[in-house]
Amino acid sequence: MHKTRLHGKAPDGAPGAISHAFAYELFSAVAFNGTRKRIFGRLVELAEVTAGDEVLDIGCGPGYLTSLAADAASPGGHAVGVDVSEPMIAQAQRTRANAHCSFQLGKAEALDQADASFDVVVSSLAVHHIPAEARAAAFAEMFRVLRPGGRVLIADFLPPKGKLGRRLVGATAGETMRDNPVERIAPMLADAGFEIRSTTQVSWFLHCVRADKPGAAE
Ligand SMILES: C[S@@+](CC[C@H](N)C(=O)[O-])C[C@H]1O[C@@H](n2cnc3c(N)ncnc32)[C@H](O)[C@@H]1O
């Protein structure tokens, strides 16, 4: 997997982990150019997080989306962010943990969470970090931890189509992002058992898929 300076050294067995948590937090705040709250807020809306929901954010990084989801799930609900990077979890705990928002170390493709224990699973800009050969297992894990009728919202990087944009992304973020096959997310979710509800573009760089686990909501 291509690594950039921003990512730092990944631990063994987690090639997509980002170790430079504070640098990522800064980069994320700057790169969104004042739109981070609106864009991540839109993801929470698309996932239809409401008061009382139990929400899981996979590949949560420093926990920005987890925290917005936790606010939407309050009162009565809770959001937990999982990430394979210890520095990311430490940064999230330091800055965003509270009574309705928590964080723990975990791997998307082998989650510790119990079967049918969440109403909503969200994930932003993380799927392309999961090794390609582990992505089907990660989608199967999302399905397993959701209760029947639960919702999943995946947002991932949509590479630019133009030559110059592709060159820039390749040079700065690496070929994994430049060649990110976002069009495979919906079919892979369907293969895991989900019913696809919508495929949308929330900004020029975010491809979003909303899907549901079949079955009646309790
Ligand atoms: C680009 S960051 C996105 C962080 C956050 N979701 C956001 O939107 O700002 C990708 C995150 O996925 C994490 N990650 C990489 N591989 C993972 C895996 N197999 N399981 C869980 N998290 C993983 C990285 O450590 C990193 O924090």
Short mmCIF file of C-alpha atoms and ligand atoms in Angstrom, two decimals:
data_model
loop_
_atom_site.label_atom_id
_atom_site.label_comp_id
_atom_site.label_asym_id
_atom_site.label_seq_id
_atom_site.Cartn_x
_atom_site.Cartn_y
_atom_site.Cartn_z
CA MET A 1 0.00 0.00 0.00
CA HIS A 2 1.32 3.43 -0.96
CA LYS A 3 2.21 5.56 2.08
CA THR A 4 2.46 9.34 2.22
CA ARG A 5 4.43 11.50 4.68
CA LEU A 6 1.17 12.32 6.43
CA HIS A 7 0.50 8.68 7.28
CA GLY A 8 3.66 7.85 9.23
CA LYS A 9 4.81 4.33 10.05
CA ALA A 10 1.98 1.78 10.13
CA PRO A 11 2.00 -0.97 12.77
CA ASP A 12 2.43 -4.59 11.68
CA GLY A 13 -0.77 -6.09 10.29
CA ALA A 14 -2.40 -2.69 9.66
CA PRO A 15 -0.87 -1.29 6.49
CA GLY A 16 -3.56 1.42 6.10
CA ALA A 17 -3.18 2.92 9.57
CA ILE A 18 -2.39 6.63 9.87
CA SER A 19 0.01 7.25 12.75
CA HIS A 20 0.42 11.02 12.52
CA ALA A 21 -2.85 11.79 14.27
CA PHE A 22 -2.33 15.47 15.09
CA ALA A 23 -0.99 16.23 11.63
CA TYR A 24 -4.00 14.48 10.09
CA GLU A 25 -6.39 16.46 12.28
CA LEU A 26 -4.77 19.72 11.14
CA PHE A 27 -4.67 18.62 7.51
CA SER A 28 -8.34 17.62 7.64
CA ALA A 29 -9.43 20.93 9.18
CA VAL A 30 -7.48 22.90 6.54
CA ALA A 31 -8.26 20.70 3.53
CA PHE A 32 -12.01 20.99 4.05
CA ASN A 33 -11.56 24.75 3.84
CA GLY A 34 -14.38 25.65 6.21
CA THR A 35 -16.78 23.01 4.89
CA ARG A 36 -15.95 20.14 7.27
CA LYS A 37 -18.92 20.65 9.58
CA ARG A 38 -21.39 21.02 6.71
CA ILE A 39 -20.04 18.00 4.79
CA PHE A 40 -19.77 15.64 7.76
CA GLY A 41 -23.11 16.95 9.03
CA ARG A 42 -24.61 15.92 5.69
CA LEU A 43 -23.18 12.40 6.18
CA VAL A 44 -24.93 12.18 9.56
CA GLU A 45 -28.17 13.32 7.89
CA LEU A 46 -27.80 10.77 5.08
CA ALA A 47 -27.29 8.05 7.69
CA GLU A 48 -30.50 9.32 9.39
CA VAL A 49 -28.94 9.26 12.86
CA THR A 50 -31.60 10.18 15.42
CA ALA A 51 -31.84 10.41 19.21
CA GLY A 52 -31.37 7.07 20.90
CA ASP A 53 -29.33 5.48 18.10
CA GLU A 54 -26.24 3.36 18.73
CA VAL A 55 -23.73 4.39 16.06
CA LEU A 56 -20.41 2.83 15.02
CA ASP A 57 -17.86 4.91 13.05
CA ILE A 58 -15.29 2.68 11.34
CA GLY A 59 -11.83 4.11 10.64
CA CYS A 60 -12.83 7.09 12.79
CA GLY A 61 -9.41 8.80 12.80
CA PRO A 62 -9.49 11.73 15.26
CA GLY A 63 -13.26 11.30 15.65
CA TYR A 64 -14.81 14.35 13.98
CA LEU A 65 -17.66 12.40 12.35
CA THR A 66 -18.06 10.20 15.46
CA SER A 67 -18.60 13.30 17.54
CA LEU A 68 -21.24 14.77 15.18
CA ALA A 69 -23.00 11.39 15.06
CA ALA A 70 -22.93 11.23 18.89
CA ASP A 71 -24.57 14.68 19.06
CA ALA A 72 -27.30 13.54 16.65
CA ALA A 73 -27.81 10.33 18.67
CA SER A 74 -28.34 12.32 21.88
CA PRO A 75 -30.19 12.12 24.11
CA GLY A 76 -30.26 8.44 24.78
CA GLY A 77 -27.86 7.24 22.11
CA HIS A 78 -24.15 6.79 21.80
CA ALA A 79 -21.46 6.73 19.13
CA VAL A 80 -18.27 4.70 19.22
CA GLY A 81 -15.37 5.24 16.87
CA VAL A 82 -12.95 2.44 16.05
CA ASP A 83 -9.60 2.80 14.35
CA VAL A 84 -6.61 0.56 13.86
CA SER A 85 -4.18 3.38 14.77
CA GLU A 86 -3.33 3.84 18.45
CA PRO A 87 -2.29 7.50 17.99
CA MET A 88 -5.64 8.25 16.26
CA ILE A 89 -7.60 6.67 19.11
CA ALA A 90 -5.50 8.56 21.68
CA GLN A 91 -6.10 11.87 19.81
CA ALA A 92 -9.85 11.17 19.56
CA GLN A 93 -10.10 10.27 23.24
CA ARG A 94 -8.19 13.39 24.24
CA THR A 95 -10.28 15.79 22.19
CA ARG A 96 -13.74 14.31 21.55
CA ALA A 97 -14.65 11.60 24.08
CA ASN A 98 -17.57 12.31 26.41
CA ALA A 99 -20.49 10.49 28.00
CA HIS A 100 -22.13 9.77 24.64
CA CYS A 101 -19.01 9.48 22.46
CA SER A 102 -16.21 6.93 22.94
CA PHE A 103 -13.34 5.44 21.00
CA GLN A 104 -11.55 2.14 20.86
CA LEU A 105 -8.84 0.37 18.94
CA GLY A 106 -10.24 -2.00 16.34
CA LYS A 107 -9.89 -3.40 12.85
CA ALA A 108 -12.67 -2.91 10.28
CA GLU A 109 -12.24 -6.45 8.96
CA ALA A 110 -12.37 -8.11 12.42
CA LEU A 111 -14.49 -5.97 14.75
CA ASP A 112 -14.77 -6.72 18.48
CA GLN A 113 -18.38 -5.45 18.59
CA ALA A 114 -21.25 -7.90 19.19
CA ASP A 115 -23.69 -9.07 16.53
CA ALA A 116 -26.68 -6.77 15.90
CA SER A 117 -25.49 -4.20 18.44
CA PHE A 118 -25.78 -1.00 16.32
CA ASP A 119 -28.54 0.97 14.58
CA VAL A 120 -26.14 2.79 12.25
CA VAL A 121 -22.65 2.22 10.85
CA VAL A 122 -20.81 5.14 9.26
CA SER A 123 -17.37 5.36 7.70
CA SER A 124 -15.68 8.29 6.00
CA LEU A 125 -12.49 8.33 3.94
CA ALA A 126 -11.45 5.00 5.45
CA VAL A 127 -12.45 2.24 3.01
CA HIS A 128 -9.52 3.00 0.68
CA HIS A 129 -7.20 2.53 3.69
CA ILE A 130 -8.43 -1.01 4.33
CA PRO A 131 -6.29 -3.47 2.31
CA ALA A 132 -8.20 -4.38 -0.87
CA GLU A 133 -8.18 -8.08 0.04
CA ALA A 134 -9.79 -7.29 3.42
CA ARG A 135 -12.62 -5.01 2.18
CA ALA A 136 -15.20 -7.79 1.64
CA ALA A 137 -14.57 -8.93 5.23
CA ALA A 138 -14.98 -5.33 6.45
CA PHE A 139 -18.38 -4.99 4.71
CA ALA A 140 -19.41 -8.39 6.14
CA GLU A 141 -18.46 -7.11 9.61
CA MET A 142 -20.62 -3.99 9.13
CA PHE A 143 -23.53 -6.27 8.25
CA ARG A 144 -22.90 -8.50 11.27
CA VAL A 145 -22.82 -5.71 13.87
CA LEU A 146 -25.94 -3.95 12.53
CA ARG A 147 -29.36 -4.95 13.81
CA PRO A 148 -32.00 -5.92 11.19
CA GLY A 149 -33.25 -2.68 9.61
CA GLY A 150 -29.98 -0.92 10.51
CA ARG A 151 -28.36 1.65 8.19
CA VAL A 152 -24.88 1.98 6.75
CA LEU A 153 -23.38 5.11 5.19
CA ILE A 154 -20.01 4.84 3.49
CA ALA A 155 -18.26 7.96 2.20
CA ASP A 156 -14.97 7.56 0.41
CA PHE A 157 -12.62 9.58 -1.74
CA LEU A 158 -13.76 10.13 -5.32
CA PRO A 159 -10.66 10.65 -7.45
CA PRO A 160 -10.70 13.54 -9.92
CA LYS A 161 -11.34 12.58 -13.54
CA GLY A 162 -9.09 15.17 -15.20
CA LYS A 163 -5.46 14.45 -16.02
CA LEU A 164 -4.03 17.30 -13.93
CA GLY A 165 -6.18 16.51 -10.89
CA ARG A 166 -5.20 12.85 -11.09
CA ARG A 167 -1.53 13.76 -11.31
CA LEU A 168 -1.81 16.05 -8.31
CA VAL A 169 -3.61 13.45 -6.19
CA GLY A 170 -1.13 10.76 -7.27
CA ALA A 171 1.85 12.95 -6.36
CA THR A 172 0.50 14.16 -3.01
CA ALA A 173 -1.77 11.41 -1.70
CA GLY A 174 -0.55 8.36 -3.63
CA GLU A 175 -1.95 5.94 -6.16
CA THR A 176 -4.35 4.27 -3.70
CA MET A 177 -6.36 7.50 -3.59
CA ARG A 178 -5.76 8.41 -7.25
CA ASP A 179 -7.11 5.04 -8.40
CA ASN A 180 -9.70 4.51 -5.64
CA PRO A 181 -12.44 2.28 -7.16
CA VAL A 182 -15.40 3.88 -5.33
CA GLU A 183 -17.82 2.38 -7.87
CA ARG A 184 -17.14 -1.01 -6.25
CA ILE A 185 -18.48 0.03 -2.84
CA ALA A 186 -22.19 -0.40 -3.65
CA PRO A 187 -21.77 -3.85 -5.30
CA MET A 188 -19.59 -5.01 -2.40
CA LEU A 189 -22.20 -3.83 0.11
CA ALA A 190 -24.85 -5.70 -1.90
CA ASP A 191 -22.66 -8.83 -1.86
CA ALA A 192 -22.47 -8.52 1.94
CA GLY A 193 -26.30 -8.63 2.07
CA PHE A 194 -27.21 -4.92 2.15
CA GLU A 195 -30.01 -3.29 0.14
CA ILE A 196 -28.64 -0.19 -1.60
CA ARG A 197 -30.78 2.93 -1.00
CA SER A 198 -28.78 5.68 -2.69
CA THR A 199 -25.46 6.62 -4.22
CA THR A 200 -24.64 10.32 -3.97
CA GLN A 201 -21.81 12.78 -4.26
CA VAL A 202 -21.68 15.00 -1.18
CA SER A 203 -18.82 17.16 -2.46
CA TRP A 204 -16.50 16.98 -5.45
CA PHE A 205 -14.33 14.45 -3.60
CA LEU A 206 -16.80 12.38 -1.58
CA HIS A 207 -18.71 9.44 -3.02
CA CYS A 208 -21.41 8.20 -0.62
CA VAL A 209 -23.39 5.01 -0.53
CA ARG A 210 -26.34 4.57 1.83
CA ALA A 211 -27.61 1.00 2.32
CA ASP A 212 -29.82 -0.90 4.78
CA LYS A 213 -29.62 -4.30 6.40
CA PRO A 214 -32.87 -6.09 5.49
CA GLY A 215 -35.28 -6.92 8.26
CA ALA A 216 -37.73 -5.16 10.48
CA ALA A 217 -36.58 -2.39 12.80
CA GLU A 218 -37.36 -3.35 16.38
C1 LIG B 1 -8.12 9.16 6.00
S1 LIG B 1 -8.42 8.63 7.66
C2 LIG B 1 -10.14 9.06 7.86
C3 LIG B 1 -10.45 9.44 9.27
C4 LIG B 1 -11.86 9.96 9.50
N1 LIG B 1 -12.85 8.95 9.26
C5 LIG B 1 -12.12 11.17 8.67
O1 LIG B 1 -13.02 11.15 7.82
O2 LIG B 1 -11.43 12.18 8.86
C6 LIG B 1 -8.50 6.85 7.52
C7 LIG B 1 -8.47 6.17 8.87
O3 LIG B 1 -8.67 4.76 8.69
C8 LIG B 1 -7.84 4.08 9.62
N2 LIG B 1 -7.69 2.68 9.17
C9 LIG B 1 -6.85 2.20 8.23
N3 LIG B 1 -7.00 0.88 8.08
C10 LIG B 1 -7.97 0.50 8.96
C11 LIG B 1 -8.57 -0.75 9.29
N4 LIG B 1 -8.21 -1.87 8.66
N5 LIG B 1 -9.51 -0.78 10.26
C12 LIG B 1 -9.87 0.37 10.91
N6 LIG B 1 -9.33 1.58 10.63
C13 LIG B 1 -8.40 1.65 9.68
C14 LIG B 1 -6.56 4.90 9.66
O4 LIG B 1 -5.75 4.65 10.78
C15 LIG B 1 -7.14 6.32 9.59
O5 LIG B 1 -7.34 6.85 10.87
#
